[in-house]
Amino acid sequence: MPETPEYDGIVIHFGELWLKGRNRHDFISTLMRNITLAMPEKYNSKLVKLRDRLIIGVHSNEDVGICMDMLSNIFGISWFAPFRKSGTDMDSIISVANSFFNAGENVKIEPHRSDKTGQMTSKDIVSNFIKRQAELKFVPEKLGEKKLYIDVLGDFCIVHSKKRKGLGGLPVGTSGRAVVLLSGGIDSPIAAYYALKRGLEPIYVHFYAYGSIDELYGTKMPKILDSLLKYHPRAKVYAVPVHLFQISVMKEQQKYEVVLFKKFIYETAQIISEMENAKVIVTGESLGQVSSQTAENLAATSQGIRCLIFRPLLGFDKQEIITKSKELGMYDISIMPYKDACSLRSRNPVTRISPAALESIYSRAGLERIPMQSIEKAYIGFWNGKSIERSLG
Ligand code: ATP
Ligand code: MG
């Protein structure tokens, strides 16, 4: 076995390379902010931009493990790899390369010249490896299974062999802010994941039916927030009680409860989006999945909502959502028992309500004032892993 190589750092390459001009600048500076936010503090000064890549300096193999795990959850990264630095001369490159492989391994040499001022071309580098085979532990082979990447950058090279694929997408924040309606179910955390993936910065809004915030903290909701926090560690949360809604709809027929609840949460989300300067509301709805998600009911409940409503799961089958939920390690949390915000027990919920009919029942139930009154009773602040650090509300 080779000795575990001591790496000098991790090199990070971003995706969406067609971004130009100002967009590109925002992309990179937001990505740097997000990496810094996610990294333990001691690495903060170690992140630098080097042309079209980012570099994190490390001092130990333990650092490498910690940083690699953290980077695998950050949107906007196409790949990353631990590297060693070498000089631009063949002696130096060969000595680093030898530390990466086992004796006799077949290795494809992949040189890349980011800086073309040096004398050796990429072809020269490959043919030098072949000429100096006797000095190599490994076998340079065109069809080699393993890869040796040599990135020539002016007066030094970045040498690496273990590329890891990143999550892709856009850095969280580059698409602005979104109010993400997060229930206790399977779908909305996955919708949140896809919203974050396209660069939306989340403000999580949850409507709860428990008697107190401490009771809510004892449920699966903190676990759901934690599982999303790894994709963006700074999340503002609104925990909005639903008792005012429940009292208001008590006199209405049960078949309307679901659509009334939906309209109530959209209206509340709209007020929050104005308070938070968000342009978008994100939900976990998927067309036709349940009665409230028919095209007619989606149209009626979203009538009058000025924000864009994004439904990232619109075209997903339930099974596809479940598969993704399992892949992200969220499924076991999402299926834990939970007290639903509205009874949702109506045997025959209305499947096709007109906007006018819904509007009229909504106002008959006195629901127009309820969103603002509920926000006044909400717990609002940043999620710190245990509780909402209340800032106002
Ligand atoms: P989920 O699996 O996300 O709970 P669902 O299949 O149960 O979704 P609905 O109950 O119709 O479907 O909810 C549709 C969407 O409305 C949810 O995905 C979520 O975005 C939002 N929503 C529902 N209930 C709540 C809640 N209590 N708090 C916040 N958002 C909610
Ligand atoms: Mg639900």
Short mmCIF file of C-alpha atoms and ligand atoms in Angstrom, two decimals:
data_model
loop_
_atom_site.label_atom_id
_atom_site.label_comp_id
_atom_site.label_asym_id
_atom_site.label_seq_id
_atom_site.Cartn_x
_atom_site.Cartn_y
_atom_site.Cartn_z
CA MET A 1 0.00 0.00 0.00
CA PRO A 2 1.23 3.52 -0.69
CA GLU A 3 1.78 5.82 2.23
CA THR A 4 -1.23 8.05 2.73
CA PRO A 5 -0.31 11.15 0.80
CA GLU A 6 -0.20 14.41 2.66
CA TYR A 7 -2.23 16.81 0.60
CA ASP A 8 -1.60 20.53 0.36
CA GLY A 9 -5.20 21.46 -0.26
CA ILE A 10 -8.44 20.85 -2.08
CA VAL A 11 -9.14 22.27 -5.50
CA ILE A 12 -12.75 23.17 -6.33
CA HIS A 13 -14.15 23.62 -9.84
CA PHE A 14 -17.56 25.15 -10.43
CA GLY A 15 -20.19 24.22 -12.96
CA GLU A 16 -22.39 26.43 -15.13
CA LEU A 17 -19.28 27.67 -16.90
CA TRP A 18 -21.26 29.49 -19.55
CA LEU A 19 -22.09 32.19 -17.02
CA LYS A 20 -20.56 35.45 -18.12
CA GLY A 21 -19.71 38.88 -16.76
CA ARG A 22 -21.52 40.05 -13.66
CA ASN A 23 -23.34 36.73 -13.21
CA ARG A 24 -20.07 34.95 -13.08
CA HIS A 25 -18.73 37.31 -10.44
CA ASP A 26 -21.87 36.85 -8.29
CA PHE A 27 -21.70 33.10 -8.75
CA ILE A 28 -18.11 32.88 -7.52
CA SER A 29 -18.40 35.34 -4.64
CA THR A 30 -21.63 33.70 -3.40
CA LEU A 31 -20.07 30.27 -3.68
CA MET A 32 -17.09 31.49 -1.62
CA ARG A 33 -19.46 32.91 1.00
CA ASN A 34 -21.37 29.62 1.18
CA ILE A 35 -18.23 27.52 1.52
CA THR A 36 -16.97 29.82 4.26
CA LEU A 37 -20.33 29.60 6.07
CA ALA A 38 -20.27 25.80 5.94
CA MET A 39 -16.62 25.35 6.96
CA PRO A 40 -15.48 25.16 10.57
CA GLU A 41 -14.08 28.58 11.48
CA LYS A 42 -10.45 27.51 11.57
CA TYR A 43 -10.47 27.07 7.78
CA ASN A 44 -11.96 30.47 7.02
CA SER A 45 -8.74 32.12 5.96
CA LYS A 46 -7.76 29.12 3.87
CA LEU A 47 -10.15 29.66 0.95
CA VAL A 48 -8.77 31.55 -2.06
CA LYS A 49 -9.72 32.04 -5.67
CA LEU A 50 -7.13 31.04 -8.23
CA ARG A 51 -8.30 31.92 -11.74
CA ASP A 52 -11.19 29.57 -12.55
CA ARG A 53 -11.02 27.51 -9.42
CA LEU A 54 -11.06 27.79 -5.67
CA ILE A 55 -8.46 26.36 -3.36
CA ILE A 56 -8.69 25.43 0.31
CA GLY A 57 -5.36 25.00 2.08
CA VAL A 58 -5.16 22.08 4.55
CA HIS A 59 -2.63 20.90 7.10
CA SER A 60 -3.66 17.36 7.91
CA ASN A 61 -5.46 14.40 6.44
CA GLU A 62 -8.19 15.01 8.99
CA ASP A 63 -8.71 18.49 7.48
CA VAL A 64 -9.05 16.87 4.06
CA GLY A 65 -11.81 14.54 5.28
CA ILE A 66 -13.74 17.33 6.99
CA CYS A 67 -13.53 19.68 4.01
CA MET A 68 -14.38 16.99 1.42
CA ASP A 69 -17.53 16.03 3.37
CA MET A 70 -18.60 19.65 3.65
CA LEU A 71 -17.99 20.35 -0.05
CA SER A 72 -20.10 17.39 -1.12
CA ASN A 73 -23.20 19.27 0.16
CA ILE A 74 -22.59 22.64 -1.46
CA PHE A 75 -24.49 23.63 -4.59
CA GLY A 76 -22.56 25.23 -7.45
CA ILE A 77 -19.58 22.85 -7.38
CA SER A 78 -19.03 20.54 -10.34
CA TRP A 79 -16.10 18.62 -8.89
CA PHE A 80 -13.39 18.85 -6.26
CA ALA A 81 -10.23 16.95 -5.39
CA PRO A 82 -7.48 16.85 -2.79
CA PHE A 83 -4.18 17.87 -4.43
CA ARG A 84 -0.48 18.26 -3.92
CA LYS A 85 1.51 21.12 -5.26
CA SER A 86 4.57 20.47 -7.39
CA GLY A 87 7.08 22.51 -9.36
CA THR A 88 6.72 22.68 -13.13
CA ASP A 89 9.77 20.47 -13.77
CA MET A 90 9.37 16.75 -14.45
CA ASP A 91 11.41 15.68 -11.38
CA SER A 92 9.01 17.47 -9.11
CA ILE A 93 5.87 16.29 -10.92
CA ILE A 94 7.06 12.66 -10.93
CA SER A 95 7.87 12.68 -7.25
CA VAL A 96 4.36 13.87 -6.35
CA ALA A 97 2.74 11.49 -8.85
CA ASN A 98 4.56 8.50 -7.34
CA SER A 99 3.00 9.22 -3.96
CA PHE A 100 -0.52 8.74 -5.34
CA PHE A 101 -0.48 5.19 -6.73
CA ASN A 102 0.26 1.60 -5.92
CA ALA A 103 3.07 -0.21 -7.69
CA GLY A 104 2.08 -1.46 -11.15
CA GLU A 105 -1.21 0.45 -11.43
CA ASN A 106 -2.22 1.58 -14.93
CA VAL A 107 -2.59 5.33 -14.94
CA LYS A 108 -3.79 7.70 -17.63
CA ILE A 109 -1.88 11.00 -17.59
CA GLU A 110 -4.19 14.00 -17.99
CA PRO A 111 -2.21 17.24 -18.20
CA HIS A 112 -3.92 20.60 -18.53
CA ARG A 113 -2.16 23.90 -19.03
CA SER A 114 -4.13 26.73 -17.46
CA ASP A 115 -1.05 28.85 -17.99
CA LYS A 116 0.54 28.39 -21.39
CA THR A 117 3.75 30.34 -20.78
CA GLY A 118 5.75 27.30 -19.66
CA GLN A 119 7.97 25.44 -22.11
CA MET A 120 6.40 22.00 -21.80
CA THR A 121 3.24 21.36 -23.75
CA SER A 122 0.68 18.80 -22.52
CA LYS A 123 2.06 16.35 -25.10
CA ASP A 124 5.59 16.90 -23.74
CA ILE A 125 4.42 16.09 -20.24
CA VAL A 126 2.86 12.79 -21.36
CA SER A 127 5.88 11.78 -23.43
CA ASN A 128 8.23 12.64 -20.56
CA PHE A 129 6.29 10.27 -18.33
CA ILE A 130 6.68 7.53 -20.93
CA LYS A 131 10.40 8.23 -21.37
CA ARG A 132 11.02 8.12 -17.64
CA GLN A 133 8.94 5.02 -16.91
CA ALA A 134 11.79 3.45 -14.99
CA GLU A 135 11.42 6.10 -12.29
CA LEU A 136 7.67 5.57 -11.92
CA LYS A 137 5.92 3.31 -9.43
CA PHE A 138 2.96 3.07 -11.79
CA VAL A 139 2.51 2.40 -15.51
CA PRO A 140 1.50 5.33 -17.75
CA GLU A 141 -1.18 3.96 -20.07
CA LYS A 142 -3.50 5.64 -22.57
CA LEU A 143 -6.39 3.50 -21.36
CA GLY A 144 -5.34 3.53 -17.70
CA GLU A 145 -8.14 3.01 -15.21
CA LYS A 146 -6.76 5.53 -12.73
CA LYS A 147 -6.11 9.14 -13.67
CA LEU A 148 -3.31 11.53 -12.87
CA TYR A 149 -4.35 15.15 -13.35
CA ILE A 150 -1.65 17.78 -13.71
CA ASP A 151 -2.84 21.35 -13.86
CA VAL A 152 -0.01 23.68 -14.88
CA LEU A 153 -0.44 27.14 -13.34
CA GLY A 154 2.50 29.48 -14.04
CA ASP A 155 5.34 28.47 -11.75
CA PHE A 156 3.67 25.51 -10.05
CA CYS A 157 1.33 22.61 -10.75
CA ILE A 158 -1.70 21.24 -8.96
CA VAL A 159 -1.46 17.45 -9.07
CA HIS A 160 -4.32 15.18 -8.09
CA SER A 161 -5.92 11.82 -8.76
CA LYS A 162 -9.17 11.61 -6.81
CA LYS A 163 -11.85 13.78 -8.38
CA ARG A 164 -15.17 13.77 -6.56
CA LYS A 165 -18.37 14.92 -8.23
CA GLY A 166 -20.08 17.91 -6.63
CA LEU A 167 -23.82 18.58 -6.42
CA GLY A 168 -23.85 20.95 -9.41
CA GLY A 169 -26.59 23.57 -9.57
CA LEU A 170 -26.16 27.20 -8.55
CA PRO A 171 -24.79 28.57 -5.27
CA VAL A 172 -27.59 29.20 -2.77
CA GLY A 173 -28.43 32.90 -2.91
CA THR A 174 -27.60 33.59 -6.56
CA SER A 175 -31.30 33.34 -7.53
CA GLY A 176 -32.58 35.50 -4.68
CA ARG A 177 -34.73 34.48 -1.74
CA ALA A 178 -37.71 32.16 -1.52
CA VAL A 179 -40.32 31.40 1.10
CA VAL A 180 -40.23 27.61 1.31
CA LEU A 181 -43.41 26.03 2.69
CA LEU A 182 -42.10 23.16 4.73
CA SER A 183 -44.59 20.65 6.12
CA GLY A 184 -43.76 17.57 8.11
CA GLY A 185 -44.19 15.36 5.04
CA ILE A 186 -42.01 13.64 2.45
CA ASP A 187 -42.48 16.07 -0.42
CA SER A 188 -41.67 19.57 0.77
CA PRO A 189 -38.11 18.87 2.02
CA ILE A 190 -37.35 17.46 -1.45
CA ALA A 191 -38.90 20.53 -3.09
CA ALA A 192 -36.69 22.63 -0.80
CA TYR A 193 -33.63 20.69 -1.95
CA TYR A 194 -34.38 21.40 -5.62
CA ALA A 195 -35.14 25.08 -4.92
CA LEU A 196 -31.79 25.43 -3.15
CA LYS A 197 -30.13 23.61 -6.03
CA ARG A 198 -31.20 26.37 -8.41
CA GLY A 199 -29.74 29.05 -6.16
CA LEU A 200 -32.75 30.11 -4.06
CA GLU A 201 -31.97 31.15 -0.50
CA PRO A 202 -34.64 29.64 1.76
CA ILE A 203 -36.84 31.16 4.42
CA TYR A 204 -38.56 28.11 5.86
CA VAL A 205 -42.17 28.57 6.88
CA HIS A 206 -43.90 25.85 8.87
CA PHE A 207 -47.46 25.84 10.19
CA TYR A 208 -47.82 23.79 13.34
CA ALA A 209 -50.79 22.47 15.27
CA TYR A 210 -49.00 21.79 18.57
CA GLY A 211 -49.92 23.73 21.70
CA SER A 212 -46.46 25.19 22.27
CA ILE A 213 -43.18 25.74 20.49
CA ASP A 214 -41.44 23.35 22.91
CA GLU A 215 -43.83 20.63 21.86
CA LEU A 216 -42.90 21.35 18.25
CA TYR A 217 -39.21 21.07 19.15
CA GLY A 218 -39.94 17.57 20.44
CA THR A 219 -41.18 16.41 17.01
CA LYS A 220 -39.43 15.48 13.77
CA MET A 221 -39.43 19.11 12.56
CA PRO A 222 -36.00 19.96 14.04
CA LYS A 223 -34.61 16.87 12.29
CA ILE A 224 -36.10 17.96 8.98
CA LEU A 225 -34.53 21.40 9.39
CA ASP A 226 -31.19 19.85 10.31
CA SER A 227 -31.22 17.64 7.23
CA LEU A 228 -31.71 20.74 5.06
CA LEU A 229 -29.22 22.83 6.99
CA LYS A 230 -26.31 20.90 5.56
CA TYR A 231 -27.11 22.33 2.11
CA HIS A 232 -27.17 25.85 3.52
CA PRO A 233 -26.31 26.35 7.14
CA ARG A 234 -28.00 29.69 7.70
CA ALA A 235 -31.75 29.28 7.57
CA LYS A 236 -34.38 31.69 8.77
CA VAL A 237 -37.47 29.96 10.06
CA TYR A 238 -41.06 31.04 10.71
CA ALA A 239 -42.98 28.63 12.94
CA VAL A 240 -46.57 29.78 12.56
CA PRO A 241 -49.32 28.39 14.84
CA VAL A 242 -52.53 27.30 13.12
CA HIS A 243 -55.02 27.57 15.97
CA LEU A 244 -56.49 30.85 14.66
CA PHE A 245 -57.09 29.18 11.30
CA GLN A 246 -58.62 26.13 12.97
CA ILE A 247 -61.03 28.22 15.01
CA SER A 248 -62.09 30.20 11.93
CA VAL A 249 -62.89 27.15 9.78
CA MET A 250 -64.72 25.19 12.46
CA LYS A 251 -68.14 26.24 11.18
CA GLU A 252 -67.37 25.51 7.52
CA GLN A 253 -68.05 22.17 5.86
CA GLN A 254 -65.15 19.77 6.23
CA LYS A 255 -64.87 19.22 2.50
CA TYR A 256 -63.53 22.79 2.16
CA GLU A 257 -60.94 22.57 4.91
CA VAL A 258 -58.04 21.52 2.71
CA VAL A 259 -58.50 24.22 0.08
CA LEU A 260 -59.09 26.85 2.76
CA PHE A 261 -55.89 25.76 4.49
CA LYS A 262 -54.00 25.94 1.23
CA LYS A 263 -55.24 29.45 0.51
CA PHE A 264 -54.45 30.47 4.09
CA ILE A 265 -50.85 29.23 3.87
CA TYR A 266 -50.26 30.89 0.47
CA GLU A 267 -51.66 34.20 1.77
CA THR A 268 -49.45 33.95 4.86
CA ALA A 269 -46.43 33.07 2.72
CA GLN A 270 -47.11 36.10 0.55
CA ILE A 271 -47.01 38.45 3.55
CA ILE A 272 -43.79 36.82 4.74
CA SER A 273 -42.27 37.11 1.26
CA GLU A 274 -42.90 40.86 1.36
CA MET A 275 -41.36 41.12 4.83
CA GLU A 276 -38.34 39.12 3.70
CA ASN A 277 -37.91 40.54 0.23
CA ALA A 278 -38.49 37.15 -1.40
CA LYS A 279 -39.99 36.91 -4.87
CA VAL A 280 -40.92 33.27 -4.83
CA ILE A 281 -42.93 30.75 -2.82
CA VAL A 282 -41.85 27.09 -3.05
CA THR A 283 -44.15 24.15 -2.27
CA GLY A 284 -43.93 20.36 -2.46
CA GLU A 285 -47.01 19.92 -4.59
CA SER A 286 -47.11 17.48 -7.46
CA LEU A 287 -49.91 17.72 -9.99
CA GLY A 288 -52.84 15.46 -9.20
CA GLN A 289 -51.19 13.76 -6.20
CA VAL A 290 -54.04 14.54 -3.80
CA SER A 291 -57.36 16.38 -3.97
CA SER A 292 -55.88 19.80 -3.25
CA GLN A 293 -53.37 19.37 -6.04
CA THR A 294 -55.67 19.16 -9.04
CA ALA A 295 -55.02 21.89 -11.59
CA GLU A 296 -58.38 23.51 -10.67
CA ASN A 297 -57.66 23.58 -6.95
CA LEU A 298 -54.11 24.81 -7.46
CA ALA A 299 -55.50 27.60 -9.63
CA ALA A 300 -58.24 28.52 -7.15
CA THR A 301 -56.00 28.47 -4.07
CA SER A 302 -53.26 30.52 -5.74
CA GLN A 303 -55.65 33.10 -7.19
CA GLY A 304 -54.62 36.56 -5.99
CA ILE A 305 -51.14 35.49 -4.91
CA ARG A 306 -48.75 37.98 -6.49
CA CYS A 307 -45.58 35.99 -5.85
CA LEU A 308 -44.42 33.36 -8.26
CA ILE A 309 -45.21 29.91 -6.86
CA PHE A 310 -42.58 27.33 -7.76
CA ARG A 311 -43.50 23.67 -7.51
CA PRO A 312 -40.27 21.80 -8.22
CA LEU A 313 -41.98 18.40 -7.86
CA LEU A 314 -44.84 19.10 -10.25
CA GLY A 315 -43.83 16.33 -12.66
CA PHE A 316 -42.60 13.80 -10.09
CA ASP A 317 -44.40 10.55 -9.26
CA LYS A 318 -44.69 9.83 -5.55
CA GLN A 319 -42.28 6.91 -5.94
CA GLU A 320 -39.66 9.17 -7.52
CA ILE A 321 -39.99 11.59 -4.61
CA ILE A 322 -39.62 8.73 -2.13
CA THR A 323 -36.51 7.46 -3.93
CA LYS A 324 -34.91 10.92 -3.75
CA SER A 325 -35.94 11.28 -0.12
CA LYS A 326 -34.21 7.99 0.70
CA GLU A 327 -31.14 8.99 -1.28
CA LEU A 328 -30.87 12.23 0.73
CA GLY A 329 -31.37 10.39 4.01
CA MET A 330 -34.60 12.25 4.75
CA TYR A 331 -37.19 9.51 4.31
CA ASP A 332 -36.97 7.92 7.76
CA ILE A 333 -37.45 11.34 9.33
CA SER A 334 -40.32 12.33 7.04
CA ILE A 335 -42.39 9.24 7.87
CA MET A 336 -42.19 9.79 11.64
CA PRO A 337 -45.65 10.46 13.11
CA TYR A 338 -46.76 14.05 13.18
CA LYS A 339 -49.85 16.07 14.02
CA ASP A 340 -51.12 17.57 10.76
CA ALA A 341 -51.87 21.26 10.67
CA CYS A 342 -55.35 20.76 9.32
CA SER A 343 -57.36 17.65 10.02
CA LEU A 344 -57.23 16.64 6.32
CA ARG A 345 -59.56 13.84 7.33
CA SER A 346 -62.48 14.94 5.22
CA ARG A 347 -63.73 11.89 3.34
CA ASN A 348 -64.70 13.80 0.25
CA PRO A 349 -62.53 16.87 -0.04
CA VAL A 350 -63.63 19.14 -2.85
CA THR A 351 -61.54 18.42 -5.95
CA ARG A 352 -62.65 21.24 -8.23
CA ILE A 353 -63.47 24.53 -6.63
CA SER A 354 -63.77 27.78 -8.56
CA PRO A 355 -61.70 30.78 -7.47
CA ALA A 356 -64.90 32.77 -6.81
CA ALA A 357 -66.46 30.07 -4.62
CA LEU A 358 -63.26 29.65 -2.62
CA GLU A 359 -62.89 33.40 -2.19
CA SER A 360 -66.40 33.69 -0.86
CA ILE A 361 -66.06 30.83 1.67
CA TYR A 362 -62.67 32.21 2.72
CA SER A 363 -64.11 35.59 3.53
CA ARG A 364 -67.29 34.12 5.13
CA ALA A 365 -65.00 32.25 7.54
CA GLY A 366 -63.28 35.55 8.40
CA LEU A 367 -59.94 34.20 7.19
CA GLU A 368 -58.69 37.43 5.61
CA ARG A 369 -57.26 38.74 8.87
CA ILE A 370 -55.90 35.42 10.06
CA PRO A 371 -52.58 35.29 8.13
CA MET A 372 -51.31 38.54 9.67
CA GLN A 373 -52.60 37.63 13.13
CA SER A 374 -50.92 34.23 12.89
CA ILE A 375 -47.60 35.80 11.85
CA GLU A 376 -47.83 38.00 14.93
CA LYS A 377 -47.91 34.84 17.01
CA ALA A 378 -45.14 33.12 15.06
CA TYR A 379 -41.66 32.21 16.26
CA ILE A 380 -39.24 33.84 13.87
CA GLY A 381 -35.48 33.58 13.75
CA PHE A 382 -32.50 31.51 12.70
CA TRP A 383 -32.43 27.79 13.35
CA ASN A 384 -29.43 26.96 15.57
CA GLY A 385 -29.89 23.19 15.63
CA LYS A 386 -31.95 23.27 18.85
CA SER A 387 -34.34 26.17 18.66
CA ILE A 388 -35.31 29.24 16.71
CA GLU A 389 -33.12 32.11 17.85
CA ARG A 390 -35.88 34.58 18.06
CA SER A 391 -35.18 37.91 16.45
CA LEU A 392 -38.67 39.40 16.30
CA GLY A 393 -42.30 38.38 16.16
P1 ATP B 1 -45.80 17.11 1.96
O1 ATP B 1 -45.34 15.71 1.75
O2 ATP B 1 -44.75 18.11 1.66
O3 ATP B 1 -46.42 17.30 3.32
P2 ATP B 1 -48.33 16.56 0.82
O4 ATP B 1 -48.21 15.56 -0.25
O5 ATP B 1 -48.73 16.11 2.16
O6 ATP B 1 -46.95 17.36 0.89
P3 ATP B 1 -50.23 18.74 1.01
O7 ATP B 1 -50.51 18.44 2.40
O8 ATP B 1 -51.31 19.03 0.02
O9 ATP B 1 -49.34 17.65 0.27
O10 ATP B 1 -49.25 19.98 0.99
C1 ATP B 1 -48.76 20.51 -0.20
C2 ATP B 1 -47.67 21.50 0.11
O11 ATP B 1 -48.17 22.58 0.93
C3 ATP B 1 -46.56 20.90 0.94
O12 ATP B 1 -45.63 20.22 0.12
C4 ATP B 1 -45.96 22.13 1.56
O13 ATP B 1 -45.16 22.85 0.64
C5 ATP B 1 -47.20 22.96 1.87
N1 ATP B 1 -47.69 22.64 3.23
C6 ATP B 1 -48.64 21.76 3.60
N2 ATP B 1 -48.77 21.73 4.94
C7 ATP B 1 -47.89 22.60 5.44
C8 ATP B 1 -47.50 23.02 6.76
N3 ATP B 1 -48.08 22.52 7.86
N4 ATP B 1 -46.54 23.97 6.89
C9 ATP B 1 -45.94 24.48 5.79
N5 ATP B 1 -46.24 24.11 4.54
C10 ATP B 1 -47.19 23.19 4.35
MG MG B 2 -48.34 16.94 3.99
#
